[in-house]
Each structure stands twice: as C-alpha cells, then as structure tokens.
Coordinates of C-alpha atoms in Angstrom, one line a residue:
Chain A
X1 CA -8.3 92.5 119.1
X2 CA -8.6 88.8 118.0
X3 CA -4.8 88.8 117.2
X4 CA -3.9 89.8 120.7
X5 CA -6.6 88.1 122.9
X6 CA -5.2 84.9 121.1
X7 CA -1.8 85.5 122.7
X8 CA -3.0 86.3 126.2
X9 CA -1.9 83.7 128.9
X10 CA -4.7 81.5 129.3
X11 CA -6.1 83.2 132.6
X12 CA -6.8 86.2 130.5
X13 CA -9.0 84.5 128.3
X14 CA -11.7 86.7 127.0
X15 CA -10.1 89.8 128.5
X16 CA -10.3 93.2 126.5
X17 CA -8.3 96.0 127.6
X18 CA -8.8 99.6 126.3
X19 CA -5.8 99.7 124.2
X20 CA -4.4 102.1 121.5
X21 CA -2.8 100.6 118.6
X22 CA 0.4 102.9 117.0
X23 CA 0.4 101.4 113.5
X24 CA 4.1 100.1 111.6
X25 CA 5.2 103.6 110.5
X26 CA 5.0 104.4 113.9
X27 CA 7.6 101.9 115.5
X28 CA 9.1 102.1 119.2
X29 CA 12.8 101.7 118.6
X30 CA 14.6 100.0 121.5
X31 CA 17.8 101.1 123.4
X32 CA 18.6 97.8 122.0
X33 CA 18.2 98.5 118.9
X34 CA 15.0 96.8 118.2
X35 CA 11.5 97.8 116.9
X36 CA 8.2 97.0 118.5
X37 CA 5.2 97.4 115.7
X38 CA 2.4 97.8 115.6
X39 CA 2.8 98.4 119.5
X40 CA -0.1 98.1 121.2
X41 CA -0.5 100.2 124.6
X42 CA -3.2 98.8 127.1
X43 CA -4.4 101.7 129.7
X44 CA -6.9 102.9 132.0
X45 CA -8.1 105.9 132.6
X46 CA -10.0 107.8 135.7
X47 CA -11.7 111.3 136.6
X48 CA -12.1 113.7 133.9
X49 CA -9.2 115.6 131.6
X50 CA -10.1 119.4 132.3
X51 CA -10.6 121.9 129.2
X52 CA -6.5 122.9 129.7
X53 CA -5.9 119.5 129.8
X54 CA -3.4 120.7 132.6
X55 CA -4.5 117.5 135.5
X56 CA -3.1 114.8 133.8
X57 CA -1.2 112.7 135.8
X58 CA 0.5 109.2 135.2
X59 CA 0.8 107.0 137.4
X60 CA 3.7 103.9 136.7
X61 CA 2.6 100.7 137.7
X62 CA 5.4 97.9 139.6
X63 CA 7.1 95.1 138.2
X64 CA 4.1 92.6 137.6
X65 CA 1.6 95.5 138.3
X66 CA -0.7 96.4 135.4
X67 CA -2.7 99.2 134.5
X68 CA -5.4 98.5 137.0
X69 CA -4.3 100.7 139.9
X70 CA -7.9 101.6 140.9
X71 CA -11.2 100.0 140.9
X72 CA -11.7 96.0 140.3
X73 CA -9.0 94.3 138.4
X74 CA -10.6 92.8 135.4
X75 CA -8.7 89.5 135.7
X76 CA -7.7 89.0 139.1
X77 CA -10.8 90.5 140.5
X78 CA -9.7 92.5 142.9
X79 CA -9.0 96.1 144.0
X80 CA -6.4 98.0 141.5
X81 CA -3.0 97.8 143.0
X82 CA -3.0 101.5 144.4
X83 CA -6.4 101.5 145.9
X84 CA -4.8 103.1 149.0
X85 CA -3.9 106.5 146.8
X86 CA -6.4 106.3 144.2
X87 CA -10.0 107.4 144.5
X88 CA -12.2 110.3 144.9
X89 CA -11.0 112.4 148.2
X90 CA -8.3 110.2 148.1
X91 CA -4.4 111.8 147.5
X92 CA -4.5 111.0 143.5
X93 CA -8.3 112.3 143.5
X94 CA -9.7 111.1 140.8
X95 CA -12.5 114.0 141.7
X96 CA -9.3 116.3 140.7
X97 CA -7.3 115.0 138.8
X98 CA -7.4 112.6 135.6
X99 CA -5.1 109.6 136.1
X100 CA -3.6 107.3 133.7
X101 CA -2.3 104.1 134.0
X102 CA -0.4 102.1 131.2
X103 CA 0.8 98.8 131.3
X104 CA 4.4 98.6 129.9
X105 CA 5.7 97.5 127.2
X106 CA 6.6 93.8 127.5
X107 CA 4.3 93.1 130.3
X108 CA 1.2 91.2 129.4
X109 CA -1.8 92.6 130.4
X110 CA -2.6 93.9 127.3
X111 CA 0.3 96.1 126.0
X112 CA 2.5 94.6 123.5
X113 CA 5.0 92.0 125.0
X114 CA 6.7 88.5 124.7
X115 CA 3.5 86.6 124.6
X116 CA 1.8 88.9 121.3
X117 CA 2.0 87.9 117.8
X118 CA 5.1 88.6 116.6
X119 CA 4.2 90.3 112.6
X120 CA 7.2 88.7 111.0
X121 CA 6.6 85.1 111.9
X122 CA 3.1 85.1 112.5
X123 CA 3.7 83.4 116.3
X124 CA 4.2 84.6 119.7
X125 CA 7.2 86.6 119.8
X126 CA 8.4 84.8 123.3
X127 CA 12.6 85.1 124.1
X128 CA 12.8 86.8 120.5
X129 CA 10.9 90.1 122.0
X130 CA 13.6 92.5 121.5
X131 CA 14.8 93.0 125.2
X132 CA 13.2 96.4 126.1
X133 CA 14.6 99.4 128.9
X134 CA 12.7 101.9 131.6
X135 CA 13.5 103.8 129.2
X136 CA 11.8 102.3 126.0
X137 CA 8.8 101.6 128.9
X138 CA 8.7 105.5 129.0
X139 CA 8.8 106.1 125.0
X140 CA 5.7 104.0 125.0
X141 CA 4.3 105.3 127.6
X142 CA 5.0 108.9 125.9
X143 CA 3.4 107.7 122.3
X144 CA 0.5 107.4 124.8
X145 CA 0.2 110.5 126.4
X146 CA 0.8 112.3 122.7
X147 CA -2.2 109.8 121.4
X148 CA -4.5 111.2 124.4
X149 CA -3.5 115.2 123.4
X150 CA -1.2 115.8 126.4
X151 CA 1.1 118.1 126.6
X152 CA 2.5 118.2 129.8
X153 CA 1.7 115.8 133.1
X154 CA 1.0 117.3 135.9
X155 CA 2.7 114.7 137.3
X156 CA 4.1 111.1 137.1
X157 CA 4.6 109.2 140.0
X158 CA 5.1 105.7 140.8
X159 CA 6.8 103.4 143.4
X160 CA 9.4 100.8 142.7
X161 CA 9.9 100.2 138.8
X162 CA 7.0 102.8 138.4
X163 CA 9.5 104.7 140.0
X164 CA 12.7 104.7 137.9
X165 CA 9.7 105.5 135.0
X166 CA 9.2 108.3 136.5
X167 CA 12.9 109.6 137.2
X168 CA 13.4 108.5 133.2
X169 CA 10.4 110.9 132.9
X170 CA 11.9 113.8 134.3
X171 CA 15.3 113.6 132.9
X172 CA 14.2 112.4 129.0
X173 CA 10.8 114.9 128.9
X174 CA 11.5 117.6 131.4
X175 CA 9.3 120.0 130.3
X176 CA 6.6 117.4 130.1
X177 CA 6.6 116.9 133.7
X178 CA 5.6 119.4 136.2
X179 CA 5.3 117.2 139.3
X180 CA 7.3 114.2 140.0
X181 CA 7.1 111.4 142.9
X182 CA 9.7 108.8 142.3
X183 CA 8.7 106.0 145.5
X184 CA 10.7 103.5 147.3
X185 CA 13.2 103.4 144.2
X186 CA 16.7 104.0 142.8
X187 CA 18.5 105.7 140.1
X188 CA 20.3 102.7 139.3
X189 CA 19.3 98.7 140.0
X190 CA 21.7 97.5 142.5
X191 CA 24.6 94.3 142.5
X192 CA 21.9 93.3 145.2
X193 CA 19.1 93.8 143.0
X194 CA 20.0 92.1 139.8
X195 CA 20.7 89.1 141.8
X196 CA 17.4 88.3 143.2
X197 CA 16.0 89.4 139.5
X198 CA 18.9 86.8 138.3
X199 CA 17.3 83.9 140.7
X200 CA 14.2 84.4 139.8
X201 CA 15.0 84.3 135.6
X202 CA 16.9 81.3 136.3
X203 CA 13.8 79.7 138.4
X204 CA 11.8 80.2 135.5
X205 CA 14.0 78.8 132.4
X206 CA 15.0 75.9 135.1
X207 CA 11.3 74.4 134.1
X208 CA 11.5 71.9 131.7
X209 CA 8.1 73.3 130.5
X210 CA 9.9 76.7 129.6
X211 CA 11.0 75.1 126.4
X212 CA 13.2 77.7 125.7
X213 CA 10.9 80.5 126.1
X214 CA 8.3 79.0 123.1
X215 CA 6.0 77.0 125.8
X216 CA 2.5 79.1 124.1
X217 CA 3.1 77.4 120.6
X218 CA 4.0 74.2 122.6
X219 CA 0.2 74.3 124.9
X220 CA 2.5 74.3 128.2
X221 CA 3.1 76.9 130.9
X222 CA 6.6 77.3 133.4
X223 CA 4.2 77.7 136.4
X224 CA 6.4 75.8 138.6
X225 CA 9.5 78.0 137.9
X226 CA 7.3 81.6 137.7
X227 CA 6.5 80.1 140.8
X228 CA 9.3 79.7 142.4
X229 CA 10.6 83.4 141.3
X230 CA 7.7 84.9 142.7
X231 CA 8.2 83.0 146.2
X232 CA 12.0 84.8 146.0
X233 CA 10.8 87.8 145.2
X234 CA 8.1 88.1 147.7
X235 CA 10.1 87.5 150.4
X236 CA 12.5 91.0 149.2
X237 CA 9.1 92.8 149.1
X238 CA 9.1 92.3 152.9
X239 CA 10.9 93.1 156.2
X240 CA 11.9 91.0 158.4
X241 CA 9.8 92.5 160.8
X242 CA 6.7 92.2 159.0
X243 CA 7.5 88.4 158.4
X244 CA 8.0 87.9 161.8
X245 CA 4.8 89.7 163.5
X246 CA 2.5 87.8 160.8
X247 CA 4.2 84.4 160.5
X248 CA 6.7 83.7 163.6
X249 CA 7.5 80.1 163.7
X250 CA 3.7 79.2 163.7
X251 CA 2.7 76.1 162.3
X252 CA 0.1 75.6 159.2
X253 CA -3.3 74.0 160.5
X254 CA -1.3 71.2 162.6
X255 CA 0.4 70.9 166.4
X256 CA 3.4 69.6 165.7
X257 CA 6.0 69.4 163.1
X258 CA 5.1 66.4 160.5
X259 CA 8.9 65.8 160.0
X260 CA 8.0 66.0 156.1
X261 CA 8.5 68.8 153.3
X262 CA 5.2 69.8 153.7
X263 CA 4.4 73.2 154.3
X264 CA 4.5 73.2 158.0
X265 CA 4.9 76.5 158.7
X266 CA 2.6 79.3 157.8
X267 CA 5.1 81.3 156.0
X268 CA 5.9 78.1 153.7
X269 CA 2.2 78.4 152.9
X270 CA 1.8 82.1 152.3
X271 CA 4.6 82.1 149.8
X272 CA 3.2 78.9 148.3
X273 CA 0.0 80.8 147.6
X274 CA 1.7 83.8 146.5
X275 CA 3.8 81.6 144.1
X276 CA 0.5 79.9 142.8
X277 CA -1.7 82.9 142.4
X278 CA 1.0 84.9 140.5
X279 CA 1.1 82.3 138.0
X280 CA -2.3 82.5 137.0
X281 CA -1.9 86.3 136.1
X282 CA 1.3 86.9 135.1
X283 CA 3.0 85.2 131.9
X284 CA 6.7 83.5 132.5
X285 CA 8.4 85.6 129.7
X286 CA 6.9 89.4 130.3
X287 CA 8.7 88.3 134.0
X288 CA 12.1 87.8 132.5
X289 CA 12.1 90.9 130.3
X290 CA 10.6 93.3 132.7
X291 CA 13.0 91.9 135.3
X292 CA 15.9 92.9 132.9
X293 CA 14.7 96.2 132.3
X294 CA 15.0 97.3 135.6
X295 CA 18.4 95.5 135.8
X296 CA 19.9 98.0 132.9
X297 CA 18.4 100.5 134.2
X298 CA 21.5 103.5 135.8
X299 CA 20.3 106.7 134.7
X300 CA 23.2 108.4 135.4
X301 CA 25.0 106.3 132.4
X302 CA 23.3 108.1 130.3
X303 CA 24.6 111.5 131.7
X304 CA 28.3 110.8 131.5
X305 CA 28.0 109.1 134.8
X306 CA 26.5 112.4 137.1
X307 CA 23.0 111.5 138.1
X308 CA 22.3 115.7 138.5
X309 CA 23.5 115.9 135.0
X310 CA 20.4 114.3 134.6
X311 CA 18.2 116.7 135.8
X312 CA 20.1 119.8 135.3
X313 CA 17.6 122.9 135.4
X314 CA 15.0 121.2 135.4
X315 CA 11.6 123.0 136.2
X316 CA 10.1 120.1 137.8
X317 CA 8.8 119.4 141.5
X318 CA 10.2 116.5 143.2
X319 CA 9.0 114.5 146.3
X320 CA 10.7 111.5 146.7
X321 CA 9.6 109.2 149.0
X322 CA 11.5 105.5 151.1
X323 CA 10.1 103.6 154.1
X324 CA 12.5 102.7 156.7
X325 CA 12.1 99.1 156.5
X326 CA 13.1 98.7 152.7
X327 CA 16.3 96.8 152.0
X328 CA 15.5 96.3 148.5
X329 CA 15.6 100.1 147.3
X330 CA 16.8 101.4 150.8
X331 CA 16.3 104.8 151.6
X332 CA 20.2 105.7 150.9
X333 CA 19.0 104.8 147.0
X334 CA 16.5 107.8 147.8
X335 CA 18.9 110.1 149.2
X336 CA 21.5 109.4 145.9
X337 CA 18.3 111.1 144.0
X338 CA 17.9 113.9 146.1
X339 CA 21.4 114.9 146.5
X340 CA 21.7 114.8 142.5
X341 CA 18.5 116.9 142.6
X342 CA 20.0 119.1 144.7
X343 CA 22.9 119.8 142.9
X344 CA 21.0 120.6 140.1
X345 CA 19.3 122.9 141.9
X346 CA 15.7 121.2 141.4
X347 CA 13.1 121.7 144.0
X348 CA 13.0 118.6 146.2
X349 CA 11.1 117.0 149.2
X350 CA 12.5 114.4 150.3
X351 CA 10.4 112.2 153.2
X352 CA 11.4 108.9 154.9
X353 CA 8.1 107.0 155.7
X354 CA 8.5 105.0 159.6
X355 CA 6.9 101.7 158.6
X356 CA 7.9 98.4 159.4
X357 CA 6.4 96.7 156.4
X358 CA 9.3 96.6 154.0
X359 CA 9.2 97.3 150.3
X360 CA 5.5 96.9 150.0
X361 CA 4.5 99.3 152.5
X362 CA 4.0 102.1 149.3
X363 CA 1.4 99.8 148.6
X364 CA 0.0 99.5 151.6
X365 CA -2.1 101.9 153.8
X366 CA 0.6 104.3 155.6
X367 CA -1.4 107.4 157.3
X368 CA 2.0 109.4 156.9
X369 CA 2.7 108.4 153.2
X370 CA -1.3 109.7 152.5
X371 CA -0.8 112.9 153.9
X372 CA 2.7 113.5 152.4
X373 CA 1.7 112.7 148.8
X374 CA -1.6 115.2 149.4
X375 CA 0.4 117.8 150.7
X376 CA 2.6 117.8 147.9
X377 CA -0.1 117.3 145.7
X378 CA -2.0 119.8 146.9
X379 CA 0.8 122.9 146.6
X380 CA 1.9 121.5 143.0
X381 CA -1.8 121.8 142.2
X382 CA -1.6 125.3 143.7
X383 CA 1.3 126.5 141.6
X384 CA -0.5 125.0 138.4
X385 CA -3.1 126.6 138.9
X386 CA -5.8 124.1 139.4
X387 CA -8.7 124.4 141.6
X388 CA -9.9 122.3 143.8
X389 CA -12.3 120.8 141.4
X390 CA -9.6 120.1 138.8
X391 CA -10.5 123.4 136.4
X392 CA -7.8 125.1 136.0
X393 CA -7.6 129.1 137.9
Chain B
X1 CA -12.0 125.1 191.0
X2 CA -15.2 123.6 189.4
X3 CA -15.5 125.4 186.0
X4 CA -16.5 124.0 182.7
X5 CA -14.1 125.6 180.6
X6 CA -16.7 125.1 177.8
X7 CA -18.9 127.0 179.1
X8 CA -17.1 129.7 181.0
X9 CA -14.7 130.1 177.7
X10 CA -14.7 133.8 175.9
X11 CA -15.7 133.7 172.4
X12 CA -12.6 133.5 170.5
X13 CA -12.2 134.9 167.2
X14 CA -13.4 132.5 164.1
X15 CA -9.1 132.6 163.0
X16 CA -6.8 133.5 165.8
X17 CA -3.4 134.7 164.1
X18 CA -0.8 133.4 165.8
X19 CA 1.8 135.6 166.6
X20 CA 5.3 134.2 164.9
X21 CA 8.2 133.6 167.1
X22 CA 9.9 136.7 167.7
X23 CA 12.8 135.8 166.2
X24 CA 11.3 134.2 163.1
X25 CA 9.4 137.9 162.5
X26 CA 12.8 139.7 162.2
X27 CA 14.4 137.1 159.9
X28 CA 10.9 137.8 157.9
X29 CA 11.2 141.6 157.6
X30 CA 14.9 141.0 156.4
X31 CA 14.2 138.8 153.6
X32 CA 13.7 140.6 150.2
X33 CA 10.7 139.7 148.4
X34 CA 10.8 137.0 145.7
X35 CA 14.1 135.7 147.3
X36 CA 15.6 132.3 146.8
X37 CA 16.0 130.8 150.3
X38 CA 17.4 128.1 152.3
X39 CA 16.1 127.6 155.7
X40 CA 18.7 125.3 157.5
X41 CA 16.8 123.7 160.1
X42 CA 13.7 124.8 159.5
X43 CA 11.7 122.5 162.4
X44 CA 8.0 122.5 161.2
X45 CA 8.1 124.7 158.5
X46 CA 7.0 127.9 160.3
X47 CA 9.5 130.3 159.0
X48 CA 9.3 129.0 155.5
X49 CA 5.4 129.3 155.8
X50 CA 5.6 132.8 157.1
X51 CA 8.6 133.8 154.0
X52 CA 5.9 132.7 151.6
X53 CA 3.0 134.8 152.7
X54 CA 4.5 137.8 153.7
X55 CA 7.4 137.8 151.4
X56 CA 6.9 135.2 148.4
X57 CA 9.7 133.9 148.5
X58 CA 11.2 130.6 146.7
X59 CA 11.8 128.1 149.6
X60 CA 13.3 125.4 150.4
X61 CA 14.2 123.7 153.9
X62 CA 16.4 121.4 155.2
X63 CA 15.6 119.5 158.5
X64 CA 17.2 117.0 160.6
X65 CA 14.4 115.4 162.4
X66 CA 12.0 113.7 160.3
X67 CA 8.9 114.4 162.0
X68 CA 9.8 117.9 161.0
X69 CA 10.2 117.1 157.8
X70 CA 7.1 115.2 157.4
X71 CA 5.3 117.9 158.4
X72 CA 6.3 120.3 156.2
X73 CA 6.0 118.0 153.3
X74 CA 2.7 117.1 154.0
X75 CA 2.0 121.4 154.7
X76 CA 3.2 121.8 150.7
X77 CA 7.2 123.0 152.0
X78 CA 10.1 121.7 149.9
X79 CA 11.3 120.4 152.5
X80 CA 14.1 117.3 152.5
X81 CA 15.7 115.5 155.2
X82 CA 19.6 116.4 156.1
X83 CA 21.8 118.2 158.5
X84 CA 23.3 121.3 158.9
X85 CA 27.2 119.8 159.3
X86 CA 27.0 117.2 156.6
X87 CA 24.5 118.3 153.9
X88 CA 25.3 121.6 153.2
X89 CA 28.2 120.4 151.0
X90 CA 26.1 119.3 148.3
X91 CA 24.5 122.3 147.7
X92 CA 25.9 124.3 144.8
X93 CA 27.7 127.7 145.1
X94 CA 25.1 130.6 145.0
X95 CA 21.9 128.7 144.6
X96 CA 20.5 130.9 147.1
X97 CA 19.8 134.3 147.9
X98 CA 20.1 133.7 151.0
X99 CA 20.3 130.7 153.7
X100 CA 19.2 131.1 157.6
X101 CA 19.9 129.5 160.5
X102 CA 17.6 130.1 163.1
X103 CA 18.1 129.0 166.9
X104 CA 20.5 126.0 165.1
X105 CA 24.5 127.5 165.5
X106 CA 24.7 126.1 168.8
X107 CA 23.5 123.0 167.9
X108 CA 25.8 122.4 165.3
X109 CA 29.1 120.2 165.6
X110 CA 31.4 122.6 163.0
X111 CA 29.6 125.7 163.8
X112 CA 32.4 127.7 161.4
X113 CA 32.0 125.0 158.4
X114 CA 28.5 125.9 159.0
X115 CA 28.8 129.4 158.4
X116 CA 31.0 129.0 156.2
X117 CA 29.1 127.1 153.8
X118 CA 25.8 129.2 154.2
X119 CA 27.8 131.8 152.9
X120 CA 29.1 130.1 149.8
X121 CA 25.2 128.7 149.3
X122 CA 24.1 132.1 148.9
X123 CA 25.2 135.7 149.3
X124 CA 23.5 136.3 152.2
X125 CA 23.1 134.1 155.3
X126 CA 20.9 134.9 158.5
X127 CA 21.5 133.8 161.8
X128 CA 19.6 133.8 165.2
X129 CA 20.9 132.4 168.4
X130 CA 20.9 132.4 172.4
X131 CA 23.0 134.7 173.3
X132 CA 25.5 133.1 175.8
X133 CA 26.6 136.7 177.4
X134 CA 23.3 137.5 178.4
X135 CA 23.3 138.7 182.1
X136 CA 21.1 136.2 183.5
X137 CA 23.3 133.1 182.0
X138 CA 25.9 135.0 183.3
X139 CA 24.6 135.8 187.0
X140 CA 23.3 132.0 187.3
X141 CA 26.6 130.8 186.4
X142 CA 28.4 133.0 188.6
X143 CA 26.5 133.4 191.3
X144 CA 24.6 130.0 191.7
X145 CA 27.6 127.8 190.4
X146 CA 25.3 126.0 187.8
X147 CA 25.0 125.3 184.5
X148 CA 22.7 128.3 183.3
X149 CA 19.4 127.5 182.6
X150 CA 17.2 130.3 181.0
X151 CA 13.8 131.0 178.9
X152 CA 16.1 130.3 175.8
X153 CA 18.4 127.5 176.7
X154 CA 16.0 125.7 178.7
X155 CA 17.9 122.5 179.1
X156 CA 19.7 121.0 182.0
X157 CA 23.9 120.4 180.7
X158 CA 23.0 116.6 180.6
X159 CA 20.3 116.7 177.9
X160 CA 21.1 119.8 176.2
X161 CA 21.6 119.7 171.9
X162 CA 23.4 123.3 172.5
X163 CA 27.2 121.9 172.4
X164 CA 28.4 124.8 170.7
X165 CA 27.1 128.5 172.5
X166 CA 28.6 131.4 172.1
X167 CA 28.2 135.5 173.0
X168 CA 27.4 138.5 170.8
X169 CA 30.8 139.0 170.9
X170 CA 31.7 135.5 170.0
X171 CA 29.6 135.8 167.1
X172 CA 31.0 139.0 165.6
X173 CA 34.0 137.3 166.0
X174 CA 34.1 134.7 163.6
X175 CA 32.0 136.9 161.3
X176 CA 35.2 138.8 160.4
X177 CA 37.4 136.0 160.5
X178 CA 35.1 134.8 157.7
X179 CA 35.6 137.6 155.6
X180 CA 31.7 138.5 156.1
X181 CA 30.7 141.6 157.1
X182 CA 27.3 142.3 159.2
X183 CA 24.5 144.2 157.4
X184 CA 21.9 144.4 160.3
X185 CA 21.9 143.0 163.8
X186 CA 19.1 143.2 166.3
X187 CA 19.3 142.2 169.8
X188 CA 16.4 141.4 171.9
X189 CA 15.7 141.6 176.1
X190 CA 13.6 139.3 177.8
X191 CA 10.8 141.7 177.3
X192 CA 11.3 141.1 173.4
X193 CA 12.1 144.8 173.0
X194 CA 15.3 145.1 170.7
X195 CA 18.1 147.0 172.5
X196 CA 18.9 150.5 170.6
X197 CA 20.9 149.9 167.7
X198 CA 23.7 152.9 168.8
X199 CA 24.0 150.9 172.0
X200 CA 28.1 149.4 172.2
X201 CA 28.5 145.8 171.8
X202 CA 29.1 145.1 175.5
X203 CA 25.5 146.4 175.8
X204 CA 24.1 144.3 173.3
X205 CA 26.4 141.1 174.8
X206 CA 24.9 142.0 178.2
X207 CA 21.2 142.8 177.9
X208 CA 20.5 140.2 174.7
X209 CA 18.9 137.0 175.1
X210 CA 18.9 136.6 171.6
X211 CA 20.3 137.7 168.4
X212 CA 19.6 137.9 164.6
X213 CA 22.2 139.3 162.3
X214 CA 22.2 139.3 158.7
X215 CA 25.3 138.7 156.9
X216 CA 27.0 139.4 153.6
X217 CA 29.7 137.5 151.8
X218 CA 32.9 139.8 152.0
X219 CA 34.7 140.0 148.3
X220 CA 37.0 137.0 149.0
X221 CA 36.4 133.6 148.9
X222 CA 37.0 131.6 152.3

C-alpha cells in the first residue's frame, strides 16, 4: 500500500482504504483499448452477507462520490454521501442487506486512477491513464463482486453517474442483477451534459498549475481551475427555485454592495466555499477522467441504437426514479429508459418525485423517495425470499 | 350529541376485512390464476393488490396521477406513470394475458384507440364503466333537464373528467366494430345486485348502473 499512498492527493495522506489488488495477470482491459494492471479497487461494506449470499446490494456512487456511502467519511470527516438512505432501519437497511460500495476506476479515493503510479514509468499516470468508460467502471466492480464470492446481486442502485452504472450492470450482466434502481440518471449523456463537463475540464486545464497533467511530479495542484469546475458543476446540481430560496439576492456579511469583485452575494460565497472544499478532497485529473466517462455513455449505441435491445428479455426488476426539478437529468431521460424497459417486457416501476431541490434531491432526505425505495426493495426482497433479518427463507 | 367516540365505540375486529369495490371483485373473479395482467389506470393499486393476493398474478400498472403511482410503488407494485391515450402504444403485442381498464374508459380522449390497443397488448381485455343508459341518468336528463349527477357519476358537467360516456348498448356496438367478442358480461343495479344474464340488452341498459365486460380478441387484427 505504500506505493498507493504516495500517489494520493495531499489531502488524504495517511488514509488507508480497504482494497483488493488484482495482479498484472488479471488486467482491466478498457473500451478505449487500454490496459490497467495491477488494478486496485477500494471498497467498503456494511451489514452481513447471508449464508446463501443472496442479500448483497451494490451502491454505485456519482461523479465525485466515493465508497463511503454511510458512516463517517475518513477523508472529509463528514457523513457518507447516502446517509439519508443507508443504515439500520433505512431503505438500504444494513440490518437486512449486505451493502457494497466501491470507488470507481479513474477515481481518487483508493481505486486505481490517474494519481496512481504507472508501473511502466514509476511515475503517476496523470493524463497517460487510459480513458475509462462507465462500462469499464462496471467491469472493475464485477471483478470486486467476483472477488467477494457473490454470484447475483440482490440490487444495484445509484444516482446520476451511479445510475448509469446501474443501467450498464443490468445490460452487461442481466443474470447477476436481481433488481435495479437507476435514479436521476440517463441512458446517454446529452449535448448539454457534455457541454457542462467540457467547461469544467477546460477550467482545470487552463490553470497554469495543471502542467499538462503532470502537476503531481512538480509538486503543485491546479486548485483554482478545479474549484471553478466544481462551482459551475454545482450550479447544475441545484434548481433555480432552491438557489432562490436559499440565497435570493442576499448579501454576505454586509448591508450594501462594495462595488468590487468581492463575494458580495451569499450565493457567490457559497459557490466559492463549495469549490474550495472540493479541491481538498478531489484530484483534478480524476475529475477529467470521470467526467469523460459520463460523456461517452450511450447505452443504446452498444445495442444497435436500440435501448430496448439492451434490456431484451431481462428478468431484472427495475425501479426508475426522477425528480421534478432535476434539469441535469430530467424526467424525460428517465421516461426514455422506462419506455425501453417496457418494450423489452421488463418489470418496471417509475416514479417522479416532487421536489424543488434539483438534481441533488436524490442525496437528500426526501420522504416520498425513501418510501418508494423501501416499498420497491421490500417487494423485491419478498420475491428473492429474503427474511426481514436478511437470512434466506 | 356529546359523546366521546372512543368510549362508546364498539369493539372492532383487529383486522377488519376491507370489502373490495364491487367492480374490482368481479374483475378479479374473471382473471385466470397466475396470469400476466396490465391494469391501465390502476389508481392506488387496489385491484393489483387484490389480484396478487387472490390470483397470484404477475401484475403491472399504468397510472396517470403521480400520487397514485407513488402509493403503488411504495406498496411494492410495478407501476409506471403514464396515460391510456398516449402510452399504450409503447407496449409490445401480446405482452400480457389480460389488460384491464376499470372506470377509466369514459375519461380517455380516444376510447376506441385505447380499446384496440388493449386487445393488441393482451388477448383478453376487461373493461368496467358506468352505464349512461341507466334509468336514473335518463330520468335526470329527461325530466330534470339537467346533466345527470348520480352515485357512479358524481361530477358536475363543468368539473367532470368523464368526456366520453357511453351506454351498455354503445359499448356492445364498439366491441363488435373492433371484431372482438364478449366472453362474459355483468351489469349491476344500484344495490350491487347482478342483472339476470338471460335478460335482454335493453334490460341491462336500463337497469344496470355499471357494467363489467370480459372481451376476447377476434381472429382478424384491426
């Protein structure tokens, strides 16, 4: 692990995630023709795997998420990203299910990514890291699931980029996915989605400290560029109504504008804070790679342009969820998934949750979303023969 | 009356058995056990639950109101938000054994297209609807000179979702036009008693407040 910890961004020094290392004879061959070996996958588990190994749920994290869905994140010291949904008595009930969450390939919290050491050079990969896709992320997850000795996942769930992984799992390994919850997501990245990601990447690359992606070796970090990328992305995660409610035109610690470029408005101050907090925990090159993976996602393209073919004759039970004020992955994107599943004769539920919190709603405490998830998982657990204590009936 | 309800309330059975809506009970009786069923306009999922309990069906639902959909999914039913007028065309041929439309036909924009779609998606279709030929409806209109408001049709003309009301005779005619045949039919009077099967259509049409029909697709496709 010493090699890996050297490759971590400054913020997470001394941080030792739980990992599995796949040796060079078990490489991850990427869609882009790359080869990642050795491959380290960092992951967390909660709950207990039952004797029949039938109660495992894989949670897929979003763009800048990590394996710490619940509990305290050791890097940020904040609650896990899905604290609202994961834990004892919560919909993803750790008393009933065995929860698995891994850091995506290309990420920066323990799984091999651009900050890891390239064995060919002995230096960090940087931009020489193979461009990975959502399917590559899912391949790495499948290797982990194999390693854990789990044949069929009871459920694969996730929002946003995590939802794309859910769809990819259901398409690539239909017999290994008993139920699936793609949330606030799309089967392909839209032009608008790609456009926002490109703004973020250009902000990173325009930072003089990016150094053509070799900043690690030169002891600097493109913090300003990455912060700007996060600021612009953060706007897309919220709704106009939520911004208005939270900030409006309120001024920050002052009663009148200063006629300067200080953060006069609360919303400016908030975004600056979001940007600063983000650079502390995230690697700039990783940001380039994970946004790129989303951009390349177009599930139908792998199935002759027909999304229905991706799910043909699937036995997986689906619950698709969208949120009314999410303009990044709007309800129409979820409907396209539902139509494809229907055409393929799949068992599918679809719920659009009323919320004014924008795309981020899936991470927050939304009672109707929680009730929906609980109802869906309960009925799936019944069909799977899982007792309330997680044992196999 | 100054009565504390709790003090005088009769002791209720621990698990009161809820009586299903009359037409739902009849529909449930028409469905073969273990069938694949699509309930169009499934509301809060009462029929799908009944069918799952009584007949062990593999049921799916379509519901227009998001509230209804949310309630269904929270109950563990497979339901999507959708519209009988626009979304049935997304379903493949013969995807289901039965397609059910209960108390919804009269609220569709294109009832004939909806019925044709139902008989395409499933070999059998079950439809329940309020009979506009019912004598009380006729009497209110004929003698009162007002748009009828009855137990089954308890809306005023200006707020009703029912834009395509029909009588039992009208329905029988459209079934014929669609080349389907009626496998079974039941009409109920106001008290919920079924009208004698041997009675002629005009008796059904006059005394039936609501009707339930089980249709089977004809041999020729429309």
